[in-house]
Each structure stands twice: as structure tokens, then as C-alpha cells.
Backbone as CSV, one residue per row, in Angstrom:
resi,resn,N_x,N_y,N_z,CA_x,CA_y,CA_z,C_x,C_y,C_z
1,MET,10.336,-78.233,58.728,8.981,-78.004,58.183,8.811,-76.566,57.662
2,ILE,8.187,-76.495,56.517,8.070,-75.180,55.802,6.635,-74.733,55.756
3,VAL,6.443,-73.399,55.882,5.121,-72.820,55.735,5.223,-71.506,55.055
4,ASP,4.206,-71.077,54.328,4.191,-69.714,53.686,3.785,-68.684,54.677
5,VAL,4.595,-67.662,54.853,4.414,-66.624,55.827,4.188,-65.255,55.096
6,SER,3.095,-64.612,55.375,2.838,-63.339,54.790,3.742,-62.243,55.426
7,GLU,3.767,-62.209,56.754,4.572,-61.234,57.467,4.773,-61.623,58.944
8,ILE,5.842,-61.111,59.485,6.150,-61.335,60.907,6.476,-59.910,61.467
9,PHE,5.764,-59.490,62.487,6.013,-58.114,62.986,5.750,-58.056,64.470
10,TYR,6.266,-57.042,65.109,6.162,-56.794,66.528,5.336,-55.583,66.783
11,SER,4.235,-55.707,67.578,3.347,-54.588,67.790,2.653,-54.811,69.098
12,ILE,1.479,-54.205,69.243,0.528,-54.481,70.403,-0.723,-55.108,69.869
13,GLN,-1.347,-55.921,70.728,-2.594,-56.497,70.413,-3.636,-55.390,70.443
14,GLY,-4.408,-55.229,69.367,-5.375,-54.152,69.288,-6.857,-54.684,69.436
15,GLU,-7.048,-55.960,69.701,-8.336,-56.519,69.729,-8.536,-57.429,70.926
16,GLY,-9.805,-57.609,71.363,-10.055,-58.614,72.345,-9.639,-58.255,73.761
17,SER,-9.682,-59.283,74.593,-9.356,-59.079,76.003,-7.882,-58.842,76.255
18,LYS,-6.987,-59.164,75.290,-5.573,-58.963,75.455,-5.107,-57.640,74.896
19,ILE,-6.044,-56.753,74.614,-5.726,-55.491,73.970,-4.651,-54.712,74.740
20,GLY,-3.709,-54.197,74.065,-2.681,-53.354,74.611,-1.370,-54.086,75.001
21,TYR,-1.394,-55.460,74.964,-0.225,-56.186,75.314,0.728,-56.297,74.081
22,LYS,2.065,-56.208,74.400,2.991,-56.373,73.339,2.961,-57.827,72.789
23,ALA,3.121,-57.978,71.527,3.094,-59.308,70.899,3.814,-59.348,69.633
24,ILE,4.265,-60.574,69.255,4.836,-60.818,67.924,3.756,-61.528,67.128
25,PHE,3.465,-61.009,65.967,2.467,-61.589,65.096,3.065,-62.349,63.953
26,ILE,2.659,-63.614,63.790,3.083,-64.396,62.620,1.835,-64.594,61.768
27,ARG,1.804,-63.845,60.608,0.656,-63.937,59.754,0.910,-64.933,58.645
28,LEU,0.190,-66.026,58.695,0.356,-67.128,57.722,-0.466,-66.889,56.461
29,CYS,0.032,-67.358,55.357,-0.690,-67.210,54.109,-1.819,-68.203,53.974
30,GLY,-2.841,-67.815,53.242,-3.935,-68.673,52.957,-5.130,-68.525,53.778
31,CYS,-6.313,-68.695,53.129,-7.588,-68.545,53.928,-8.634,-69.411,53.209
32,ASN,-9.576,-69.929,53.903,-10.678,-70.713,53.302,-11.901,-69.830,53.094
33,LEU,-11.854,-68.581,53.503,-12.976,-67.674,53.320,-12.564,-66.449,52.433
34,LYS,-13.571,-65.714,51.925,-13.331,-64.480,51.235,-14.329,-63.425,51.843
35,CYS,-13.917,-62.854,52.978,-14.756,-61.896,53.630,-14.710,-60.565,52.920
36,PRO,-15.871,-59.886,52.620,-15.875,-58.641,51.952,-15.188,-57.486,52.689
37,PHE,-15.059,-57.647,54.034,-14.480,-56.637,54.878,-13.086,-56.947,55.251
38,CYS,-12.464,-58.019,54.623,-11.089,-58.423,54.975,-10.145,-57.285,54.747
39,ASP,-9.224,-57.078,55.798,-8.256,-56.017,55.661,-6.835,-56.574,55.473
40,THR,-6.717,-57.846,55.252,-5.444,-58.523,54.972,-5.564,-59.385,53.726
41,LYS,-6.131,-58.852,52.638,-6.269,-59.593,51.433,-4.928,-60.002,50.841
42,TYR,-3.896,-59.314,51.197,-2.535,-59.698,50.720,-2.072,-60.991,51.290
43,ALA,-2.740,-61.467,52.356,-2.338,-62.773,52.955,-3.117,-64.000,52.436
44,LEU,-4.103,-63.707,51.534,-5.031,-64.797,51.141,-4.359,-65.797,50.294
45,SER,-3.488,-65.459,49.427,-2.859,-66.398,48.486,-1.373,-66.155,48.255
46,CYS,-0.676,-65.621,49.251,0.716,-65.239,49.064,1.607,-66.504,49.112
47,LYS,2.797,-66.343,48.576,3.785,-67.429,48.651,5.081,-66.889,49.143
48,ASN,5.452,-67.255,50.346,6.733,-66.878,50.957,7.184,-67.950,51.897
49,PRO,7.696,-69.040,51.369,8.084,-70.200,52.219,9.190,-69.878,53.201
50,MET,8.975,-70.238,54.450,10.003,-70.130,55.518,9.979,-71.425,56.336
51,ASN,11.161,-71.803,56.777,11.154,-72.973,57.637,11.053,-72.484,59.140
52,ALA,10.886,-73.438,60.025,10.689,-73.100,61.431,11.892,-72.339,62.025
53,HIS,13.079,-72.755,61.696,14.234,-72.097,62.182,14.310,-70.599,61.745
54,GLU,14.030,-70.383,60.486,14.076,-68.973,59.962,13.033,-68.146,60.671
55,ILE,11.863,-68.689,60.922,10.856,-67.925,61.663,11.314,-67.677,63.127
56,TYR,11.827,-68.625,63.760,12.350,-68.458,65.112,13.485,-67.414,65.161
57,GLU,14.359,-67.495,64.218,15.466,-66.449,64.183,14.896,-65.074,64.107
58,LYS,13.800,-64.909,63.360,13.236,-63.594,63.246,12.518,-63.146,64.494
59,ILE,11.637,-64.044,65.073,10.913,-63.670,66.253,11.840,-63.413,67.424
60,SER,12.971,-64.092,67.491,13.841,-64.001,68.679,14.505,-62.677,68.774
61,ARG,14.397,-61.823,67.715,15.021,-60.451,67.752,14.129,-59.469,68.531
62,PHE,12.847,-59.849,68.749,11.838,-58.960,69.348,11.803,-59.145,70.893
63,PRO,11.588,-58.018,71.605,11.489,-58.178,73.098,10.127,-58.432,73.577
64,ALA,9.583,-59.608,73.193,8.241,-60.016,73.597,8.223,-61.497,73.724
65,LYS,7.345,-62.016,74.533,7.169,-63.490,74.740,5.819,-63.999,74.362
66,ASN,4.979,-63.114,73.802,3.622,-63.516,73.342,3.627,-63.561,71.817
67,ILE,3.263,-64.743,71.328,3.238,-64.886,69.819,1.815,-65.218,69.443
68,ILE,1.316,-64.421,68.402,-0.008,-64.610,67.917,0.040,-65.151,66.517
69,PHE,-0.538,-66.331,66.273,-0.687,-66.848,64.894,-1.991,-66.294,64.395
70,THR,-1.877,-65.613,63.225,-3.026,-64.995,62.576,-2.932,-65.264,61.094
71,GLY,-3.836,-64.641,60.286,-3.828,-64.908,58.884,-4.456,-63.764,58.135
72,GLY,-5.081,-64.125,57.040,-5.467,-65.476,56.563,-6.201,-66.290,57.626
73,GLU,-6.102,-67.575,57.444,-6.672,-68.478,58.462,-5.637,-69.526,58.879
74,PRO,-5.035,-69.298,60.059,-3.877,-70.090,60.459,-4.148,-71.542,60.711
75,THR,-5.430,-71.923,61.049,-5.668,-73.285,61.300,-5.591,-74.171,60.105
76,LEU,-5.419,-73.582,58.893,-5.044,-74.351,57.675,-3.681,-74.943,57.796
77,LYS,-2.913,-74.407,58.666,-1.492,-74.878,58.943,-1.359,-75.465,60.316
78,ASP,-2.346,-76.251,60.723,-2.402,-76.829,62.058,-1.174,-77.658,62.350
79,ASN,-0.736,-78.488,61.403,0.452,-79.294,61.647,1.701,-78.479,61.930
80,PHE,1.875,-77.414,61.125,3.055,-76.562,61.315,3.018,-75.872,62.676
81,MET,1.851,-75.289,63.026,1.749,-74.581,64.356,2.083,-75.554,65.502
82,ALA,1.569,-76.755,65.457,1.831,-77.712,66.500,3.266,-78.011,66.589
83,TYR,3.910,-78.226,65.425,5.377,-78.534,65.366,6.190,-77.335,65.936
84,PHE,5.833,-76.146,65.561,6.569,-74.982,65.961,6.437,-74.707,67.456
85,MET,5.241,-74.828,67.979,5.042,-74.559,69.381,5.710,-75.556,70.324
86,LYS,5.794,-76.816,69.856,6.445,-77.826,70.665,7.960,-77.623,70.615
87,LYS,8.472,-77.256,69.471,9.902,-77.095,69.301,10.405,-75.810,70.029
88,TYR,9.632,-74.723,69.977,10.048,-73.465,70.584,8.996,-73.128,71.689
89,ASN,9.166,-73.876,72.837,8.124,-73.760,73.883,8.459,-72.752,74.925
90,ASN,9.372,-71.799,74.615,9.672,-70.776,75.547,8.886,-69.471,75.358
91,TYR,7.766,-69.623,74.580,6.831,-68.521,74.341,5.393,-68.891,74.788
92,SER,4.568,-67.865,74.948,3.139,-68.068,75.104,2.479,-67.906,73.734
93,TYR,1.679,-68.800,73.381,1.107,-68.768,72.001,-0.399,-68.442,72.037
94,PHE,-0.846,-67.642,71.069,-2.215,-67.289,70.888,-2.638,-67.521,69.471
95,LEU,-3.933,-67.740,69.270,-4.506,-67.971,67.961,-5.653,-67.060,67.632
96,GLU,-5.669,-66.566,66.383,-6.827,-65.774,65.912,-7.395,-66.620,64.729
97,THR,-8.670,-67.004,64.845,-9.243,-67.875,63.863,-10.693,-67.539,63.519
98,ASN,-11.136,-67.922,62.326,-12.560,-67.689,61.965,-13.498,-68.784,62.459
99,GLY,-12.959,-69.809,63.064,-13.770,-70.816,63.718,-14.457,-71.764,62.767
100,THR,-13.947,-71.974,61.562,-14.493,-72.911,60.645,-13.715,-74.281,60.594
101,LEU,-12.539,-74.260,61.088,-11.656,-75.451,61.112,-11.153,-75.771,62.470
102,PHE,-11.122,-77.017,62.892,-10.747,-77.348,64.205,-9.265,-77.742,64.216
103,PRO,-8.361,-77.015,64.911,-6.946,-77.304,64.982,-6.592,-78.458,65.920
104,LYS,-6.845,-79.732,65.556,-6.763,-80.773,66.516,-5.370,-81.042,66.946
105,LYS,-4.333,-80.727,66.145,-2.974,-81.017,66.528,-2.453,-79.891,67.527
106,SER,-2.958,-78.700,67.375,-2.387,-77.581,68.183,-3.289,-76.994,69.245
107,ILE,-4.512,-77.488,69.293,-5.552,-76.871,70.156,-5.066,-76.718,71.616
108,ASN,-4.385,-77.740,72.124,-4.055,-77.676,73.565,-2.705,-76.978,73.837
109,LEU,-2.118,-76.379,72.790,-0.841,-75.687,72.966,-1.010,-74.151,73.030
110,PHE,-2.195,-73.690,72.806,-2.474,-72.218,72.834,-2.886,-71.801,74.198
111,SER,-2.296,-70.747,74.710,-2.676,-70.192,75.995,-4.057,-69.474,75.857
112,HIS,-4.381,-68.978,74.667,-5.650,-68.264,74.521,-6.019,-68.243,72.992
113,ILE,-7.279,-68.375,72.778,-7.790,-68.396,71.393,-8.869,-67.345,71.210
114,VAL,-8.740,-66.544,70.116,-9.797,-65.569,69.797,-10.534,-66.054,68.495
115,VAL,-11.793,-66.338,68.702,-12.617,-66.865,67.518,-13.423,-65.702,67.039
116,SER,-13.297,-65.428,65.702,-14.056,-64.374,65.087,-14.949,-64.975,63.963
117,PRO,-16.133,-65.475,64.377,-17.027,-66.130,63.381,-17.501,-65.174,62.337
118,LYS,-17.666,-65.699,61.148,-18.189,-64.930,60.015,-19.590,-65.458,59.766
119,MET,-20.572,-64.656,59.812,-21.970,-65.131,59.846,-22.412,-65.815,58.605
120,PHE,-21.657,-65.673,57.465,-22.001,-66.407,56.222,-21.325,-67.794,56.167
121,ALA,-20.531,-68.132,57.197,-19.746,-69.389,57.146,-19.644,-70.002,58.559
122,ILE,-20.728,-70.278,59.169,-20.745,-70.821,60.515,-20.644,-72.340,60.547
123,ASN,-19.751,-72.875,61.331,-19.601,-74.293,61.532,-19.817,-74.516,63.044
124,LEU,-21.063,-74.859,63.438,-21.418,-74.993,64.782,-20.620,-76.046,65.465
125,ASP,-20.425,-77.158,64.820,-19.644,-78.253,65.447,-18.227,-77.822,65.806
126,VAL,-17.585,-77.090,64.906,-16.215,-76.588,65.181,-16.226,-75.555,66.336
127,LEU,-17.211,-74.701,66.317,-17.330,-73.614,67.389,-17.485,-74.327,68.704
128,LYS,-18.425,-75.261,68.816,-18.633,-76.022,70.078,-17.402,-76.740,70.478
129,SER,-16.666,-77.331,69.548,-15.407,-78.084,69.929,-14.347,-77.115,70.405
130,LEU,-14.264,-75.950,69.834,-13.281,-74.944,70.278,-13.628,-74.523,71.670
131,ILE,-14.884,-74.317,71.978,-15.295,-73.913,73.361,-14.933,-75.064,74.333
132,LYS,-15.132,-76.333,73.929,-14.940,-77.428,74.773,-13.492,-77.727,75.093
133,TYR,-12.631,-77.598,74.083,-11.283,-78.042,74.212,-10.211,-76.932,74.445
134,SER,-10.538,-75.684,74.228,-9.538,-74.620,74.413,-9.240,-74.424,75.866
135,ILE,-8.020,-74.099,76.167,-7.582,-73.680,77.505,-8.256,-72.399,77.930
136,SER,-8.325,-71.477,77.010,-8.861,-70.183,77.256,-9.427,-69.634,75.869
137,ILE,-10.622,-69.088,75.865,-11.249,-68.717,74.591,-12.101,-67.505,74.756
138,GLU,-12.156,-66.729,73.720,-13.124,-65.611,73.657,-13.646,-65.458,72.206
139,PHE,-14.799,-64.838,72.088,-15.435,-64.636,70.806,-15.409,-63.151,70.436
140,LYS,-15.044,-62.811,69.199,-15.008,-61.479,68.712,-15.822,-61.417,67.397
141,PHE,-16.732,-60.531,67.339,-17.554,-60.406,66.134,-17.328,-59.043,65.512
142,VAL,-17.046,-59.022,64.200,-17.030,-57.815,63.440,-18.408,-57.487,63.008
143,VAL,-18.981,-56.388,63.460,-20.393,-56.137,63.285,-20.720,-54.859,62.577
144,ASP,-21.826,-54.838,61.863,-22.389,-53.568,61.418,-23.496,-53.201,62.422
145,GLU,-24.432,-52.322,61.999,-25.437,-51.821,62.889,-26.576,-52.803,63.127
146,ASN,-26.653,-53.891,62.357,-27.600,-54.939,62.557,-26.878,-56.177,62.975
147,PHE,-26.901,-56.493,64.247,-26.111,-57.642,64.756,-27.055,-58.697,65.352
148,THR,-28.259,-58.814,64.773,-29.226,-59.851,65.306,-28.653,-61.231,65.176
149,LYS,-28.018,-61.559,64.016,-27.532,-62.969,63.844,-26.365,-63.230,64.828
150,GLU,-25.575,-62.258,65.118,-24.487,-62.458,66.096,-25.030,-62.776,67.523
151,LEU,-26.106,-62.048,67.862,-26.728,-62.299,69.166,-27.398,-63.696,69.200
152,GLU,-28.002,-64.068,68.044,-28.581,-65.429,68.018,-27.556,-66.526,68.159
153,LEU,-26.380,-66.274,67.548,-25.287,-67.341,67.669,-24.805,-67.391,69.104
154,MET,-24.649,-66.226,69.711,-24.229,-66.229,71.088,-25.171,-67.066,71.991
155,GLU,-26.501,-66.875,71.728,-27.545,-67.578,72.415,-27.394,-69.133,72.143
156,GLU,-27.183,-69.465,70.980,-27.089,-70.901,70.593,-25.874,-71.552,71.193
157,LEU,-24.758,-70.810,71.315,-23.528,-71.329,71.876,-23.468,-71.160,73.428
158,GLY,-24.477,-70.506,73.951,-24.449,-70.312,75.381,-23.409,-69.304,75.862
159,LEU,-23.060,-68.354,75.025,-22.061,-67.324,75.381,-22.760,-66.226,76.151
160,LYS,-22.078,-65.809,77.263,-22.615,-64.702,78.036,-21.800,-63.411,77.757
161,GLU,-20.663,-63.539,77.094,-19.931,-62.357,76.820,-19.196,-62.490,75.446
162,ALA,-18.808,-61.343,74.909,-18.134,-61.342,73.646,-17.606,-59.969,73.409
163,THR,-16.737,-59.840,72.362,-16.329,-58.489,71.907,-16.978,-58.182,70.594
164,PHE,-17.513,-57.006,70.473,-18.124,-56.542,69.208,-17.170,-55.483,68.679
165,GLN,-16.776,-55.639,67.407,-15.867,-54.691,66.770,-16.586,-54.064,65.563
166,PRO,-16.956,-52.780,65.603,-17.627,-52.210,64.527,-16.779,-52.246,63.211
167,VAL,-17.422,-52.733,62.150,-16.661,-52.994,60.904,-16.331,-51.632,60.234
168,TRP,-15.057,-51.568,59.734,-14.628,-50.385,58.938,-14.650,-50.753,57.450
169,LEU,-15.550,-50.190,56.753,-15.570,-50.469,55.315,-15.025,-49.315,54.537
170,ASN,-15.845,-48.498,53.981,-15.346,-47.268,53.235,-15.552,-46.033,54.093
171,ASP,-15.422,-46.196,55.381,-15.642,-45.122,56.317,-14.575,-44.064,56.359
172,SER,-14.957,-42.837,56.605,-14.003,-41.800,57.036,-13.876,-42.003,58.516
173,MET,-12.915,-41.323,59.123,-12.797,-41.380,60.591,-14.113,-40.914,61.271
174,GLU,-14.676,-39.803,60.761,-15.869,-39.249,61.386,-17.030,-40.214,61.269
175,SER,-17.218,-40.815,60.063,-18.344,-41.720,59.909,-18.178,-42.967,60.758
176,TYR,-16.946,-43.455,60.882,-16.683,-44.632,61.686,-16.969,-44.391,63.179
177,ILE,-16.569,-43.250,63.643,-16.890,-42.911,65.047,-18.384,-42.832,65.296
178,LYS,-19.099,-42.185,64.357,-20.490,-42.083,64.502,-21.201,-43.476,64.453
179,LYS,-20.710,-44.299,63.570,-21.287,-45.686,63.513,-21.040,-46.422,64.813
180,THR,-19.854,-46.289,65.345,-19.498,-46.954,66.629,-20.376,-46.464,67.703
181,VAL,-20.652,-45.177,67.791,-21.549,-44.604,68.802,-22.941,-45.187,68.685
182,ARG,-23.426,-45.308,67.494,-24.786,-45.855,67.214,-24.851,-47.354,67.735
183,ILE,-23.800,-48.017,67.414,-23.770,-49.496,67.879,-23.726,-49.512,69.424
184,ILE,-22.948,-48.664,70.031,-22.890,-48.617,71.485,-24.305,-48.368,72.055
185,GLU,-25.022,-47.382,71.508,-26.311,-47.034,72.035,-27.287,-48.165,71.872
186,LYS,-27.193,-48.929,70.762,-28.086,-50.053,70.532,-27.799,-51.189,71.495
187,LEU,-26.579,-51.330,71.958,-26.172,-52.413,72.806,-26.487,-52.191,74.289
188,LYS,-26.852,-50.916,74.622,-27.024,-50.661,76.027,-28.130,-51.477,76.663
189,ASP,-29.124,-51.864,75.893,-30.245,-52.587,76.439,-30.114,-54.093,76.188
190,ILE,-29.003,-54.561,75.669,-28.824,-55.963,75.401,-28.312,-56.678,76.625
191,PRO,-28.933,-57.828,77.065,-28.535,-58.471,78.314,-27.330,-59.414,78.184
192,TYR,-26.300,-58.928,77.572,-25.026,-59.673,77.446,-23.901,-58.808,77.917
193,ASN,-22.775,-59.428,78.352,-21.594,-58.647,78.713,-20.760,-58.502,77.411
194,ILE,-21.017,-57.417,76.682,-20.376,-57.200,75.373,-19.448,-56.056,75.447
195,ARG,-18.208,-56.280,75.104,-17.156,-55.212,75.033,-17.199,-54.625,73.644
196,ILE,-17.145,-53.274,73.566,-17.033,-52.608,72.249,-15.634,-52.130,72.132
197,ILE,-14.958,-52.644,71.105,-13.605,-52.255,70.821,-13.535,-51.812,69.353
198,PRO,-13.335,-50.578,68.999,-13.157,-50.115,67.602,-11.943,-50.805,67.008
199,GLN,-11.857,-50.799,65.690,-10.683,-51.353,64.988,-9.497,-50.404,65.149
200,ILE,-8.820,-50.615,66.273,-7.781,-49.721,66.741,-6.672,-49.616,65.704
201,HIS,-6.288,-50.728,65.088,-5.159,-50.752,64.121,-5.467,-49.862,62.931
202,LYS,-6.765,-49.716,62.535,-7.063,-48.896,61.428,-7.102,-47.421,61.855
203,ILE,-7.559,-47.171,63.048,-7.525,-45.826,63.554,-6.114,-45.272,63.702
204,LEU,-5.235,-46.105,64.168,-3.841,-45.644,64.445,-2.974,-45.635,63.196
205,TYR,-3.160,-46.678,62.379,-2.185,-46.871,61.273,-2.871,-46.870,59.858
206,GLY,-4.170,-46.753,59.782,-4.791,-46.809,58.464,-4.604,-48.184,57.803
207,GLN,-4.229,-48.203,56.561,-4.057,-49.442,55.810,-2.623,-49.974,55.825
208,LYS,-1.737,-49.458,56.647,-0.370,-49.890,56.716,-0.234,-51.311,57.106
209,LYS,0.633,-52.085,56.490,0.854,-53.453,56.870,1.910,-53.516,57.984
210,GLY,1.992,-54.695,58.630,2.935,-54.975,59.675,2.767,-54.112,60.905
211,VAL,1.537,-53.899,61.369,1.276,-53.116,62.545,0.447,-53.860,63.555
């Protein structure tokens, strides 16, 4: 089975509850959304076909057992992910998704799923199904200083906790830090268990790929 792969790299997870853990990232090509703040536009329409064995040969060189399928939007390749995880089941698999498509073939093969809903493209049915059928799940929102809609969605989904990640647009390091502090201060009085995690990969590596 063949899939288009943007990049495969070994790094640490910089987001969500698994932050800091070593992991192998498989970034698949293609996405069903066009987010204005996307920092992986190079993965939206790339063409780099690889078969499952070629991918396994590459990931087997790295000293890690956690594999993260990311994108783009990896659930577009639901069949491939299910095939790969069943064939190479000596790894723990994780998914990063925008929550607009339900991966019915692979859903029960992921140890953990991070859902990052985009407020202009909410699919409540899919989000509720992900919550219902995932083995382990968390929600991560990329937010600006007005996060009313994100809080409303948390209420509608019955979420008591989430990660908020201040969005990095055309910020300098100084302006991004100040924005993050303002968001922290606004969240102090919010009755939810919300973790604030800055976009660590941008702070450490800037716009560099494969990190």
C-alpha cells in the first residue's frame, strides 16, 4: 500500500499532554482545510509516494517506539494508517487530527489522539464520535486572545479540560510572549482545567522543517 509522505523525522512532542516525549513523526500529505495560521503548508498538496515497507525501514532507524501520524490531515489516509499499524504493531501510535473526519478503520489502533478543532470547520458528529470511540483523547485549541467560541465548544462537548496554544502569526518572540501572558491572565478566572502550552517548536526552531 502506498501513501504520499511529506516528511518523516525524529524529535520530541512539543504539544499536549505528551509534551517532551521522544517520538517519530510521520507527516502525511494532503488536508481538507486551509487554515490561515497553518505552519505546514508544504504538506497540503505534496506528492512523495512511499510504500509501507519504505516507511518502516526509515522509522526503524530511530531510537523511539512512539509514532505520531500528523499532517496535513492524516485521517484522509485512514485505510493506510490502519494497514500500517496492524502490520507493524511493535510501536505505540498516536494521531493528530483537526476532528472533521472520523477514522473508522484506524480509530481503535491509536494509543492516544489529539484533536485540534478549527472553529471555522466544526463537525460536531465527528467530534462526539472521536470522544466516544477513542481509547484516549485530548483536545488542543490554537487560540488568539478571544477564545469565546472555543469555550462554547468545550461546553457543548462536555469537556472539562483542554490545552490552549497561543497562535503564532507574524509575531516576534517578544510579541508572542506578551500575547501568551495576556491569554494566561484571561484564563485565570475560567472554570476549566486548561493547560497553556506555547508553540514550543516555533520558539526552539523557528520555521525549520523536520523538527
